[in-house]
Structure formats: C-alpha cells, structure tokens
mmCIF file of C-alpha atoms in Angstrom:
data_model
loop_
_atom_site.group_PDB
_atom_site.id
_atom_site.type_symbol
_atom_site.label_atom_id
_atom_site.label_comp_id
_atom_site.label_asym_id
_atom_site.label_seq_id
_atom_site.Cartn_x
_atom_site.Cartn_y
_atom_site.Cartn_z
ATOM 1 C CA ARG A 260 -8.773 25.972 -26.492
ATOM 2 C CA VAL A 261 -12.301 23.964 -26.403
ATOM 3 C CA ARG A 262 -11.317 21.032 -24.979
ATOM 4 C CA GLU A 263 -9.444 23.311 -21.976
ATOM 5 C CA ARG A 264 -12.515 25.347 -21.645
ATOM 6 C CA GLU A 265 -15.057 21.847 -21.143
ATOM 7 C CA ARG A 266 -11.889 20.514 -18.664
ATOM 8 C CA GLU A 267 -12.831 23.456 -16.593
ATOM 9 C CA ARG A 268 -16.734 23.389 -16.558
ATOM 10 C CA GLY A 269 -15.808 19.807 -15.335
ATOM 11 C CA ASN A 270 -17.590 18.529 -18.298
ATOM 12 C CA VAL A 271 -14.894 16.415 -19.632
ATOM 13 C CA LEU A 272 -13.532 13.659 -17.981
ATOM 14 C CA SER A 273 -10.801 11.629 -20.606
ATOM 15 C CA SER A 274 -9.663 7.947 -19.674
ATOM 16 C CA VAL A 275 -6.269 7.408 -19.648
ATOM 17 C CA VAL A 276 -4.506 4.307 -21.260
ATOM 18 C CA MET A 277 -1.315 3.369 -21.010
ATOM 19 C CA LYS A 278 1.486 2.551 -24.053
ATOM 20 C CA ALA A 279 4.343 0.398 -22.350
ATOM 21 C CA ALA A 280 6.230 -2.411 -23.089
ATOM 22 C CA VAL A 281 6.150 -5.315 -20.706
ATOM 23 C CA ARG A 282 9.129 -6.527 -20.432
ATOM 24 C CA ARG A 283 11.169 -9.786 -19.263
ATOM 25 C CA SER A 284 11.487 -8.194 -15.641
ATOM 26 C CA THR A 285 9.973 -4.461 -16.074
ATOM 27 C CA SER A 286 5.923 -4.251 -14.707
ATOM 28 C CA THR A 287 4.577 -0.812 -15.834
ATOM 29 C CA ILE A 288 1.023 0.929 -14.636
ATOM 30 C CA VAL A 289 0.771 4.080 -15.873
ATOM 31 C CA ALA A 290 -2.221 5.797 -14.489
ATOM 32 C CA ARG A 291 -3.368 9.420 -14.712
ATOM 33 C CA GLY A 292 -5.666 11.789 -12.649
ATOM 34 C CA HIS A 293 -5.946 14.997 -10.624
ATOM 35 C CA ALA A 294 -3.067 16.173 -8.607
ATOM 36 C CA THR A 295 -4.102 13.270 -6.057
ATOM 37 C CA SER A 296 -3.511 10.589 -8.298
ATOM 38 C CA ARG A 297 -0.388 9.389 -9.443
ATOM 39 C CA VAL A 298 1.342 7.664 -12.025
ATOM 40 C CA VAL A 299 2.748 4.593 -11.368
ATOM 41 C CA VAL A 300 5.439 2.214 -12.930
ATOM 42 C CA ALA A 301 6.988 -0.662 -10.878
ATOM 43 C CA ARG A 302 10.558 -1.771 -11.888
ATOM 44 C CA GLY A 303 10.825 -4.422 -9.284
ATOM 45 C CA GLY A 304 12.137 -2.510 -5.978
ATOM 46 C CA LEU A 305 15.600 -3.159 -4.472
ATOM 47 C CA GLY A 306 16.296 -5.423 -7.615
ATOM 48 C CA GLY A 307 18.160 -2.511 -9.391
ATOM 49 C CA ARG A 308 20.004 -0.925 -7.178
ATOM 50 C CA SER A 309 20.710 1.757 -9.580
ATOM 51 C CA LYS A 310 18.436 5.072 -9.412
ATOM 52 C CA THR A 311 18.099 5.033 -13.548
ATOM 53 C CA HIS A 312 16.185 2.176 -13.332
ATOM 54 C CA ALA A 313 13.486 3.948 -11.418
ATOM 55 C CA HIS A 314 10.203 6.264 -11.362
ATOM 56 C CA PRO A 315 8.653 8.355 -8.994
ATOM 57 C CA SER A 316 5.160 7.031 -8.465
ATOM 58 C CA LEU A 317 5.768 3.556 -7.184
ATOM 59 C CA ALA A 318 2.620 3.582 -5.905
ATOM 60 C CA SER A 319 3.786 1.876 -2.355
ATOM 61 C CA THR A 320 4.542 3.431 0.881
ATOM 62 C CA SER A 321 7.623 3.911 0.572
ATOM 63 C CA THR A 322 9.773 5.530 -2.103
ATOM 64 C CA PHE A 323 11.692 2.190 -3.514
ATOM 65 C CA GLY A 324 11.957 2.251 -6.747
ATOM 66 C CA VAL A 325 11.456 6.195 -7.446
ATOM 67 C CA ASN A 326 14.204 8.687 -8.994
ATOM 68 C CA GLY A 327 14.872 11.058 -5.646
ATOM 69 C CA GLY A 328 11.210 12.009 -6.103
ATOM 70 C CA LYS A 329 11.146 13.750 -9.152
ATOM 71 C CA LYS A 330 9.022 12.776 -12.105
ATOM 72 C CA ALA A 331 11.084 11.052 -15.595
ATOM 73 C CA ALA A 332 11.035 13.269 -18.121
ATOM 74 C CA SER A 333 10.698 9.788 -20.248
ATOM 75 C CA THR A 334 7.281 9.047 -19.169
ATOM 76 C CA SER A 335 4.755 9.409 -21.768
ATOM 77 C CA VAL A 336 0.554 9.451 -20.727
ATOM 78 C CA LYS A 337 -1.900 9.597 -23.607
ATOM 79 C CA ALA A 338 -5.443 10.465 -23.131
ATOM 80 C CA VAL A 339 -7.686 8.836 -25.186
ATOM 81 C CA GLN A 340 -10.789 10.324 -26.242
ATOM 82 C CA ASP A 341 -12.201 7.973 -28.986
ATOM 83 C CA ALA A 342 -13.170 4.633 -26.184
ATOM 84 C CA PRO A 343 -17.463 4.948 -26.368
ATOM 85 C CA SER A 344 -17.381 3.384 -23.245
ATOM 86 C CA SER A 345 -15.382 6.074 -21.643
ATOM 87 C CA ALA A 346 -14.971 9.321 -23.467
ATOM 88 C CA ASP A 347 -16.618 11.700 -21.959
ATOM 89 C CA MET A 348 -17.697 10.686 -19.281
ATOM 90 C CA GLY A 349 -20.773 13.175 -17.493
ATOM 91 C CA SER A 350 -20.725 15.262 -20.226
ATOM 92 C CA GLY A 351 -24.510 15.337 -19.814
ATOM 93 C CA SER A 352 -25.355 14.492 -23.259
ATOM 94 C CA GLY A 353 -28.089 12.257 -23.491
ATOM 95 C CA ASN A 354 -26.938 10.673 -26.296
ATOM 96 C CA ILE A 355 -23.740 9.217 -24.595
ATOM 97 C CA GLU A 356 -24.014 5.519 -22.664
ATOM 98 C CA LYS A 357 -22.303 6.227 -18.891
ATOM 99 C CA PRO A 358 -19.878 4.089 -18.261
ATOM 100 C CA THR A 359 -20.057 1.043 -16.013
ATOM 101 C CA VAL A 360 -18.255 1.095 -12.508
ATOM 102 C CA LEU A 361 -17.985 -2.274 -10.845
ATOM 103 C CA VAL A 362 -17.431 -1.664 -7.218
ATOM 104 C CA ALA A 363 -16.283 -4.468 -5.778
ATOM 105 C CA GLU A 364 -15.541 -4.406 -2.256
ATOM 106 C CA LYS A 365 -17.125 -1.773 0.106
ATOM 107 C CA LEU A 366 -16.306 1.851 -0.657
ATOM 108 C CA GLY A 367 -17.277 5.052 1.071
ATOM 109 C CA THR A 368 -20.144 6.922 1.156
ATOM 110 C CA ALA A 369 -18.824 10.268 -0.745
ATOM 111 C CA GLY A 370 -16.702 8.095 -3.051
ATOM 112 C CA ILE A 371 -19.553 6.603 -4.287
ATOM 113 C CA GLU A 372 -21.440 9.946 -4.678
ATOM 114 C CA LEU A 373 -19.063 10.629 -6.814
ATOM 115 C CA LEU A 374 -18.961 8.019 -9.287
ATOM 116 C CA GLU A 375 -22.563 8.201 -9.344
ATOM 117 C CA LYS A 376 -22.390 11.634 -11.173
ATOM 118 C CA TYR A 377 -20.808 10.336 -13.874
ATOM 119 C CA ALA A 378 -21.180 6.469 -14.494
ATOM 120 C CA ASN A 379 -23.549 3.981 -13.963
ATOM 121 C CA VAL A 380 -22.358 2.109 -9.979
ATOM 122 C CA ASP A 381 -23.026 -1.731 -9.131
ATOM 123 C CA CYS A 382 -22.133 -2.383 -5.774
ATOM 124 C CA SER A 383 -21.476 -6.140 -5.868
ATOM 125 C CA TYR A 384 -19.174 -7.294 -2.519
ATOM 126 C CA ASP A 385 -18.098 -10.263 -1.451
ATOM 127 C CA LEU A 386 -18.071 -11.609 -5.269
ATOM 128 C CA SER A 387 -16.841 -15.199 -5.737
ATOM 129 C CA GLU A 388 -14.424 -15.813 -8.544
ATOM 130 C CA ALA A 389 -16.647 -17.243 -10.702
ATOM 131 C CA ASP A 390 -19.038 -14.337 -10.375
ATOM 132 C CA LEU A 391 -16.699 -12.199 -11.127
ATOM 133 C CA LEU A 392 -15.686 -13.043 -14.511
ATOM 134 C CA ASN A 393 -19.091 -13.488 -15.054
ATOM 135 C CA LYS A 394 -19.940 -10.078 -14.278
ATOM 136 C CA ILE A 395 -16.983 -8.361 -15.876
ATOM 137 C CA SER A 396 -17.347 -8.425 -19.645
ATOM 138 C CA LEU A 397 -20.569 -5.596 -18.672
ATOM 139 C CA CYS A 398 -18.221 -2.945 -16.436
ATOM 140 C CA ASP A 399 -16.239 -0.296 -17.985
ATOM 141 C CA ALA A 400 -13.851 -0.020 -14.639
ATOM 142 C CA ILE A 401 -13.703 -1.843 -11.724
ATOM 143 C CA ILE A 402 -12.544 -0.644 -7.478
ATOM 144 C CA VAL A 403 -11.157 -3.316 -5.542
ATOM 145 C CA ARG A 404 -9.373 -3.184 -2.039
ATOM 146 C CA SER A 405 -6.883 -5.447 -0.838
ATOM 147 C CA GLY A 406 -9.295 -8.549 -0.998
ATOM 148 C CA THR A 407 -10.329 -9.044 -4.751
ATOM 149 C CA GLN A 408 -7.580 -10.713 -6.932
ATOM 150 C CA VAL A 409 -7.653 -8.824 -10.492
ATOM 151 C CA THR A 410 -5.977 -11.192 -12.669
ATOM 152 C CA LYS A 411 -5.307 -12.042 -16.212
ATOM 153 C CA GLU A 412 -8.266 -14.620 -16.536
ATOM 154 C CA VAL A 413 -10.631 -10.906 -15.050
ATOM 155 C CA PHE A 414 -8.420 -9.302 -17.590
ATOM 156 C CA ALA A 415 -9.599 -12.225 -20.612
ATOM 157 C CA ALA A 416 -13.134 -12.387 -19.198
ATOM 158 C CA SER A 417 -13.405 -8.587 -19.488
ATOM 159 C CA LYS A 418 -12.955 -9.183 -23.495
ATOM 160 C CA GLY A 419 -11.647 -5.916 -23.920
ATOM 161 C CA ARG A 420 -14.345 -3.558 -22.385
ATOM 162 C CA LEU A 421 -12.615 -3.086 -19.138
ATOM 163 C CA ARG A 422 -10.740 0.068 -19.131
ATOM 164 C CA VAL A 423 -9.518 0.895 -15.446
ATOM 165 C CA VAL A 424 -8.911 -1.065 -12.334
ATOM 166 C CA GLY A 425 -8.652 1.131 -9.523
ATOM 167 C CA ARG A 426 -7.474 0.318 -6.186
ATOM 168 C CA ALA A 427 -8.560 1.584 -2.995
ATOM 169 C CA GLY A 428 -5.574 2.455 -1.029
ATOM 170 C CA VAL A 429 -1.677 1.992 -1.832
ATOM 171 C CA GLY A 430 -0.977 -1.027 -3.021
ATOM 172 C CA ILE A 431 -1.633 -2.749 -6.287
ATOM 173 C CA ASP A 432 -0.184 -6.149 -5.367
ATOM 174 C CA ASN A 433 -3.771 -7.650 -5.895
ATOM 175 C CA VAL A 434 -3.735 -6.777 -10.103
ATOM 176 C CA ASP A 435 -1.901 -8.846 -12.189
ATOM 177 C CA VAL A 436 0.134 -5.768 -14.081
ATOM 178 C CA HIS A 437 1.682 -7.697 -16.969
ATOM 179 C CA ALA A 438 -2.174 -8.335 -17.697
ATOM 180 C CA ALA A 439 -3.429 -4.887 -17.941
ATOM 181 C CA THR A 440 -0.464 -3.668 -19.660
ATOM 182 C CA GLU A 441 -1.157 -6.609 -22.565
ATOM 183 C CA ASN A 442 -4.597 -5.391 -22.431
ATOM 184 C CA GLY A 443 -4.662 -1.912 -22.191
ATOM 185 C CA CYS A 444 -6.058 -1.237 -18.739
ATOM 186 C CA VAL A 445 -5.106 1.472 -16.989
ATOM 187 C CA VAL A 446 -4.438 0.952 -13.017
ATOM 188 C CA VAL A 447 -5.115 3.776 -10.774
ATOM 189 C CA ASN A 448 -4.613 3.743 -6.963
ATOM 190 C CA ALA A 449 -5.318 6.318 -3.963
ATOM 191 C CA PRO A 450 -1.440 6.855 -2.252
ATOM 192 C CA THR A 451 -2.147 10.160 -0.024
ATOM 193 C CA ALA A 452 -5.711 9.307 2.039
ATOM 194 C CA ASN A 453 -4.278 7.073 4.174
ATOM 195 C CA THR A 454 -0.910 8.084 4.542
ATOM 196 C CA VAL A 455 -1.419 9.520 8.100
ATOM 197 C CA ALA A 456 -4.343 6.488 9.519
ATOM 198 C CA ALA A 457 -1.194 3.737 8.891
ATOM 199 C CA ALA A 458 1.089 5.829 10.646
ATOM 200 C CA GLU A 459 -0.763 6.626 13.186
ATOM 201 C CA HIS A 460 -1.602 2.610 14.051
ATOM 202 C CA GLY A 461 2.353 1.742 13.301
ATOM 203 C CA ILE A 462 2.872 3.734 16.287
ATOM 204 C CA ALA A 463 -0.099 2.178 17.987
ATOM 205 C CA LEU A 464 1.693 -1.321 17.403
ATOM 206 C CA LEU A 465 4.688 0.240 18.859
ATOM 207 C CA CYS A 466 3.383 1.458 22.212
ATOM 208 C CA SER A 467 1.105 -1.339 22.632
ATOM 209 C CA PHE A 468 4.050 -4.041 22.529
ATOM 210 C CA ALA A 469 6.383 -1.896 24.530
ATOM 211 C CA ARG A 470 4.026 -1.859 27.449
ATOM 212 C CA ASN A 471 2.283 -5.513 27.016
ATOM 213 C CA VAL A 472 -0.852 -3.480 26.140
ATOM 214 C CA ALA A 473 -2.894 -5.842 24.239
ATOM 215 C CA GLN A 474 -1.456 -8.969 26.742
ATOM 216 C CA ALA A 475 -2.728 -6.899 29.877
ATOM 217 C CA ASP A 476 -6.037 -6.785 28.376
ATOM 218 C CA ALA A 477 -6.092 -10.263 27.718
ATOM 219 C CA SER A 478 -5.017 -10.983 31.072
ATOM 220 C CA MET A 479 -7.661 -8.818 32.610
ATOM 221 C CA ARG A 480 -10.947 -9.600 30.855
ATOM 222 C CA SER A 481 -9.946 -12.997 31.980
ATOM 223 C CA GLY A 482 -10.143 -12.079 35.501
ATOM 224 C CA LYS A 483 -6.173 -11.815 36.556
ATOM 225 C CA TRP A 484 -4.029 -9.057 38.085
ATOM 226 C CA GLU A 485 -0.808 -9.706 36.589
ATOM 227 C CA ARG A 486 0.774 -5.899 37.337
ATOM 228 C CA SER A 487 4.292 -7.299 37.966
ATOM 229 C CA LYS A 488 4.540 -10.021 35.226
ATOM 230 C CA LEU A 489 3.801 -7.148 32.426
ATOM 231 C CA VAL A 490 6.723 -4.780 32.663
ATOM 232 C CA GLY A 491 7.390 -2.966 29.196
ATOM 233 C CA VAL A 492 10.127 -0.757 28.213
ATOM 234 C CA SER A 493 10.272 2.838 27.412
ATOM 235 C CA LEU A 494 10.564 3.979 23.950
ATOM 236 C CA VAL A 495 12.891 7.130 25.176
ATOM 237 C CA ASP A 496 15.892 6.790 23.309
ATOM 238 C CA LYS A 497 15.325 4.173 21.810
ATOM 239 C CA THR A 498 16.176 3.633 17.973
ATOM 240 C CA LEU A 499 13.857 3.264 15.685
ATOM 241 C CA ALA A 500 14.542 2.043 12.142
ATOM 242 C CA VAL A 501 12.232 3.100 9.699
ATOM 243 C CA MET A 502 12.932 0.822 6.798
ATOM 244 C CA GLY A 503 11.165 2.460 3.429
ATOM 245 C CA PHE A 504 11.604 6.426 3.709
ATOM 246 C CA GLY A 505 8.495 7.393 1.790
ATOM 247 C CA LYS A 506 4.613 8.868 2.731
ATOM 248 C CA VAL A 507 3.948 6.671 5.843
ATOM 249 C CA GLY A 508 8.195 5.848 6.940
ATOM 250 C CA SER A 509 7.963 9.703 7.165
ATOM 251 C CA GLU A 510 5.342 9.855 9.068
ATOM 252 C CA VAL A 511 5.957 7.553 11.534
ATOM 253 C CA ALA A 512 9.538 8.782 12.057
ATOM 254 C CA ARG A 513 8.101 12.494 12.881
ATOM 255 C CA ARG A 514 5.750 10.855 15.513
ATOM 256 C CA ALA A 515 8.634 8.478 17.380
ATOM 257 C CA GLN A 516 10.595 11.446 17.425
ATOM 258 C CA GLY A 517 7.668 13.028 19.504
ATOM 259 C CA LEU A 518 8.206 9.746 21.644
ATOM 260 C CA GLY A 519 11.821 10.853 22.076
ATOM 261 C CA MET A 520 13.378 7.783 19.894
ATOM 262 C CA LYS A 521 16.059 8.131 18.091
ATOM 263 C CA VAL A 522 15.144 7.313 14.292
ATOM 264 C CA ILE A 523 17.456 6.488 11.312
ATOM 265 C CA ALA A 524 16.040 4.924 8.147
ATOM 266 C CA TYR A 525 16.969 2.747 5.213
ATOM 267 C CA ASP A 526 15.267 3.609 1.602
ATOM 268 C CA PRO A 527 18.212 3.412 -1.657
ATOM 269 C CA TYR A 528 15.823 6.027 -2.805
ATOM 270 C CA ALA A 529 14.908 8.636 -0.167
ATOM 271 C CA PRO A 530 16.057 12.249 -0.788
ATOM 272 C CA VAL A 531 19.295 12.808 1.551
ATOM 273 C CA ASP A 532 17.463 16.900 1.997
ATOM 274 C CA LYS A 533 14.241 14.782 2.967
ATOM 275 C CA ALA A 534 15.661 13.403 5.394
ATOM 276 C CA LYS A 535 18.195 15.546 6.739
ATOM 277 C CA ALA A 536 15.048 18.110 7.517
ATOM 278 C CA LEU A 537 13.269 15.628 9.510
ATOM 279 C CA GLY A 538 16.309 15.047 11.786
ATOM 280 C CA VAL A 539 16.503 11.334 10.203
ATOM 281 C CA GLU A 540 19.790 10.060 9.488
ATOM 282 C CA LEU A 541 19.599 7.691 6.322
ATOM 283 C CA VAL A 542 21.859 4.947 6.329
ATOM 284 C CA ASP A 543 22.296 0.971 4.445
ATOM 285 C CA PHE A 544 20.345 -2.144 5.227
ATOM 286 C CA ASP A 545 22.889 -3.580 7.311
ATOM 287 C CA GLU A 546 23.468 -0.632 9.386
ATOM 288 C CA ALA A 547 19.761 -0.163 10.360
ATOM 289 C CA VAL A 548 19.535 -4.183 10.923
ATOM 290 C CA ALA A 549 22.504 -3.887 13.198
ATOM 291 C CA ARG A 550 21.545 -0.698 14.956
ATOM 292 C CA GLY A 551 17.653 -0.603 15.016
ATOM 293 C CA ASP A 552 15.848 -1.675 18.854
ATOM 294 C CA PHE A 553 12.397 -1.141 16.803
ATOM 295 C CA PHE A 554 11.906 -1.721 12.808
ATOM 296 C CA SER A 555 9.160 -0.244 11.570
ATOM 297 C CA LEU A 556 8.525 -1.532 8.113
ATOM 298 C CA HIS A 557 7.318 0.099 4.844
ATOM 299 C CA MET A 558 8.847 -0.879 1.848
ATOM 300 C CA PRO A 559 6.498 -2.468 -1.077
ATOM 301 C CA LEU A 560 5.946 -6.242 -1.871
ATOM 302 C CA THR A 561 8.084 -6.573 -4.952
ATOM 303 C CA SER A 562 10.413 -9.226 -5.861
ATOM 304 C CA SER A 563 13.140 -8.123 -4.386
ATOM 305 C CA THR A 564 11.140 -7.165 -1.390
ATOM 306 C CA ASP A 565 9.823 -10.569 -0.857
ATOM 307 C CA LYS A 566 11.005 -12.243 2.305
ATOM 308 C CA MET A 567 13.566 -9.537 2.826
ATOM 309 C CA PHE A 568 13.056 -10.104 6.489
ATOM 310 C CA ASN A 569 14.413 -13.639 6.486
ATOM 311 C CA ALA A 570 16.489 -16.057 9.021
ATOM 312 C CA GLU A 571 19.631 -14.484 7.896
ATOM 313 C CA VAL A 572 18.884 -10.847 8.898
ATOM 314 C CA PHE A 573 17.415 -11.962 12.010
ATOM 315 C CA LYS A 574 20.436 -13.119 13.324
ATOM 316 C CA GLN A 575 22.455 -9.937 12.571
ATOM 317 C CA MET A 576 19.322 -7.770 15.036
ATOM 318 C CA LYS A 577 19.518 -7.219 18.425
ATOM 319 C CA LYS A 578 18.095 -9.607 21.253
ATOM 320 C CA ASN A 579 15.920 -7.100 21.965
ATOM 321 C CA ALA A 580 14.998 -6.246 18.209
ATOM 322 C CA VAL A 581 10.381 -5.793 17.267
ATOM 323 C CA LEU A 582 9.366 -5.960 14.010
ATOM 324 C CA ILE A 583 6.465 -3.328 13.374
ATOM 325 C CA ASN A 584 4.972 -4.638 10.210
ATOM 326 C CA VAL A 585 1.783 -2.120 8.810
ATOM 327 C CA ALA A 586 3.375 -2.535 5.051
ATOM 328 C CA ARG A 587 3.108 -5.804 2.945
ATOM 329 C CA GLY A 588 2.497 -9.040 4.938
ATOM 330 C CA GLY A 589 5.614 -11.297 2.268
ATOM 331 C CA VAL A 590 8.150 -8.634 3.082
ATOM 332 C CA ILE A 591 8.833 -10.828 6.324
ATOM 333 C CA ASP A 592 9.303 -15.186 6.161
ATOM 334 C CA ASP A 593 6.975 -15.932 8.082
ATOM 335 C CA GLN A 594 8.559 -19.128 9.418
ATOM 336 C CA ALA A 595 11.691 -17.982 10.075
ATOM 337 C CA LEU A 596 10.590 -15.214 12.234
ATOM 338 C CA ALA A 597 8.787 -17.604 14.186
ATOM 339 C CA ASP A 598 12.186 -19.877 14.215
ATOM 340 C CA ALA A 599 13.861 -15.938 15.805
ATOM 341 C CA LEU A 600 11.021 -15.940 18.275
ATOM 342 C CA ASP A 601 11.431 -19.475 19.481
ATOM 343 C CA ASN A 602 15.362 -19.490 19.370
ATOM 344 C CA GLU A 603 15.097 -16.119 21.224
ATOM 345 C CA GLU A 604 16.959 -14.083 18.713
ATOM 346 C CA ILE A 605 14.849 -11.119 18.995
ATOM 347 C CA ALA A 606 11.796 -9.715 20.928
ATOM 348 C CA GLY A 607 9.053 -9.836 19.164
ATOM 349 C CA ALA A 608 6.769 -8.379 16.782
ATOM 350 C CA ALA A 609 3.655 -6.063 15.925
ATOM 351 C CA LEU A 610 2.082 -7.572 12.925
ATOM 352 C CA ASP A 611 -1.025 -6.036 10.704
ATOM 353 C CA VAL A 612 -0.604 -7.332 7.790
ATOM 354 C CA PHE A 613 0.297 -11.061 6.765
ATOM 355 C CA THR A 614 0.758 -13.020 3.325
ATOM 356 C CA VAL A 615 -2.479 -14.322 3.540
ATOM 357 C CA GLU A 616 -5.342 -12.704 4.660
ATOM 358 C CA PRO A 617 -6.824 -13.750 6.829
ATOM 359 C CA PRO A 618 -4.183 -15.594 8.223
ATOM 360 C CA PRO A 619 -5.534 -19.721 8.910
ATOM 361 C CA ALA A 620 -5.892 -20.371 12.668
ATOM 362 C CA ASP A 621 -2.596 -22.712 12.782
ATOM 363 C CA HIS A 622 -0.277 -20.232 10.967
ATOM 364 C CA CYS A 623 2.790 -20.195 12.860
ATOM 365 C CA LEU A 624 2.121 -16.479 14.348
ATOM 366 C CA VAL A 625 -1.164 -16.572 15.733
ATOM 367 C CA GLY A 626 -1.337 -17.215 19.876
ATOM 368 C CA ARG A 627 2.360 -16.379 20.625
ATOM 369 C CA PRO A 628 2.405 -13.779 24.010
ATOM 370 C CA ASN A 629 5.543 -12.254 22.422
ATOM 371 C CA VAL A 630 3.585 -11.082 18.864
ATOM 372 C CA VAL A 631 0.710 -8.522 18.918
ATOM 373 C CA LEU A 632 -1.699 -9.026 15.511
ATOM 374 C CA THR A 633 -4.557 -6.813 14.452
ATOM 375 C CA PRO A 634 -6.286 -7.393 11.065
ATOM 376 C CA HIS A 635 -5.168 -5.352 8.335
ATOM 377 C CA LEU A 636 -6.106 -2.280 9.938
ATOM 378 C CA GLY A 637 -3.511 0.365 8.455
ATOM 379 C CA ALA A 638 -5.804 2.615 6.710
ATOM 380 C CA SER A 639 -9.447 2.061 9.241
ATOM 381 C CA THR A 640 -10.289 5.278 10.303
ATOM 382 C CA VAL A 641 -13.581 6.619 9.445
ATOM 383 C CA GLU A 642 -11.280 9.814 8.156
ATOM 384 C CA ALA A 643 -8.952 7.808 5.930
ATOM 385 C CA GLN A 644 -11.717 5.205 4.485
ATOM 386 C CA GLU A 645 -13.243 8.567 3.059
ATOM 387 C CA GLY A 646 -10.454 9.819 2.194
ATOM 388 C CA VAL A 647 -9.574 6.865 0.162
ATOM 389 C CA ALA A 648 -13.181 6.412 -1.545
ATOM 390 C CA VAL A 649 -12.784 9.990 -2.940
ATOM 391 C CA GLU A 650 -9.240 9.258 -4.201
ATOM 392 C CA VAL A 651 -9.802 6.689 -6.302
ATOM 393 C CA ALA A 652 -13.110 7.522 -7.603
ATOM 394 C CA GLU A 653 -11.875 10.666 -8.952
ATOM 395 C CA ALA A 654 -9.036 8.496 -10.181
ATOM 396 C CA VAL A 655 -11.159 6.290 -11.851
ATOM 397 C CA LEU A 656 -13.382 8.786 -13.267
ATOM 398 C CA THR A 657 -10.182 10.901 -14.978
#
C-alpha cells in the first residue's frame, strides 16, 4: 500500500528488468512503462505462421508477430527495486544519487526536460563508436534514434551498469537484442507517437509519385516547362495493398479510402474484425501482390521479412505497380527492384528508408526518374518529434 501511494505521487519510478531465455531463433525484449510504452517480444515475424509463436507488442509499425492484438498471459515482467543506480528515481531523497542517461541523438526539448527531473542527462550527439564505448560505462541508460548502433560491444563496455536502452521511435533493429537479453538490459521504444506522421508521409509519397510532383519540381527548377511529359495517374478506384496492417498501416488505409482508393491488406496476424470495421479486405500475400496497383509497406525488419520483396515477387506484380516504403529499407531487395525497373516489370517506387542510411551516391536506386526518394522523413514532424521524445523518456524512467 505504501508503494502504491508513492507511485500515485509520482515519486517512485522503478526500473524493469527482463527475465527471458535466449533461444536459438528467439530474440526477447521486455519493457514496461506508462500506458504509452510497450512490452516487446520479437519472435522472427513471419518466420512462424502460427499465432501461438507471437506476442502482441512487436514494437513495429505492423502487427506481424502479434497474437491477435491481445497480450499473452504468460509474459512475466518483474520490477527490480534494488538496483542502486536506478531505483527510486526522482524520489526526492538527497541520499540517492540520480542515474545518468546518455542521449546519443537529438531528442525533443520536452523529453529532455522530463529526463532532467529525475536523472543526470548527458546530451552527446554524433559520438564515434570509440567515444560511445568509452562513455557508456558511466551511464545507466542510453537513448538513441536510428543512427546509433547499440551493439554487444556497447553492452560489454558498460560493465553491467547499462540498465535501459531507449529507442526514440518504433523499430529496434539497431539494438542487439540478444546482447540486451544476456546483460539483463531493458529495451524500450516509442511505438505510438509518430504513427500519424509516418502514415501521412506514406500518403505524401503516394500522391507525389502518382502526379510526378518531385519530377515536375526538378524540371521547373531547371527552367523547363514539361507539362505534356509529366502526365500522372489518378488514385481513385486504384487498389492499394497495405502490407502490414498495424498502427501505421491502418492509418494509411483510412487516408487512402478518403482518396477513393480500394484498400486490401496482408497481415497474417491482423484481427479480421479490425479490418472489417475499416472496410478493408484481408488477403493472403500472393493475392495482395497480384491485385495491388500501389503497395504501402509497413512490416518490421526481421529475418523473415528481410528482402521479402525480391525478384520473384516483382515478377508477379502488375506492370503499373508502385512500391511505397516508409517501414524499413531491408524489406526490399534493392538490386532486384532496380532490375525490375530496368526490365519494366513494375512502374516505380517511392522510398523513405534504405538498407544503409544514408545510401551511397552510387546506390542503384538513386537518380532514377521513376523513383522518388526522401531521407527517412516518416517521423519528421514537429508534433511527432516532441511526442516521441516524451514517450521514450517516460518509458526509460519507468
């Protein structure tokens, strides 16, 4: 009862430590926080078709690898209150040293201010790998975006002090989850704050490609007037195949319907009732590939989804098909996509994410007239950045 009263006053913020076995093909991350944080258990996405091998909070833009959206009762999460550097955070006692949180990439002001109430905050951006390894042993938690790799070497260099890794965003593929598990380190993310921003950017890329907006702008900037050359296509009555019907995918579906598009979706773990409520038809992968005019990709990057869109898949698509990707670059085989474009097997692509970011100047998809590229802007709105900052700060502190 005393602990509950302290929690209500907001004076006790406990760290959470995962207790999970690392199995040969299972990576397990457990995180607990406020209502906006998530318990994360990643189990290889589409590798196992059975829903019994999945868990509800995959920390991705999709419900791939989730068990019908309901939390599995067997998940065990234990709050540990005896960690000297992270227990009773913000308790107000002068005898307890505040934990140190390293913010390794730019974070919104609201998130920094929240962290500073309960921790010593070290904002050190653009650290080299060597600098990160030298600094991490002085930190109880680290917050990163997508640019910093939290590898097994980082966990080793922390010498057991690192308790929490916070990912300011959705995907956690830049964190070595096996090493986190072995070192008893919690991995948390911010899975909800940038949902709308990512969906809006997906729709922006869709419209930009359909109406040649990027090409027209480049043409005008070079002093040309190529009105007859830049004829686009209408979106109304076209079929959008949403590949991954999670938070972002469902928001994209809503907006596409507002444009008069027919929406189908592929996601073996998406609840049928949810799709029906949104007027979306759930189909299998092959049917989605065959029917789609536009494809909006929203699955996580796992061993099962790596290069999911490859040469074989492109050959099954319509010749007017267009790929829109605001999920993860690795789900597309870049060279296979370039070959498909060269062979006119599909019409084009609009990409916000890449296997290696930034992509090299000689990347096979850079500089093509039928490919629209943006530098990972899916979550780059003022509102989303502040929301993500607060969400990940809350998750780390809890």
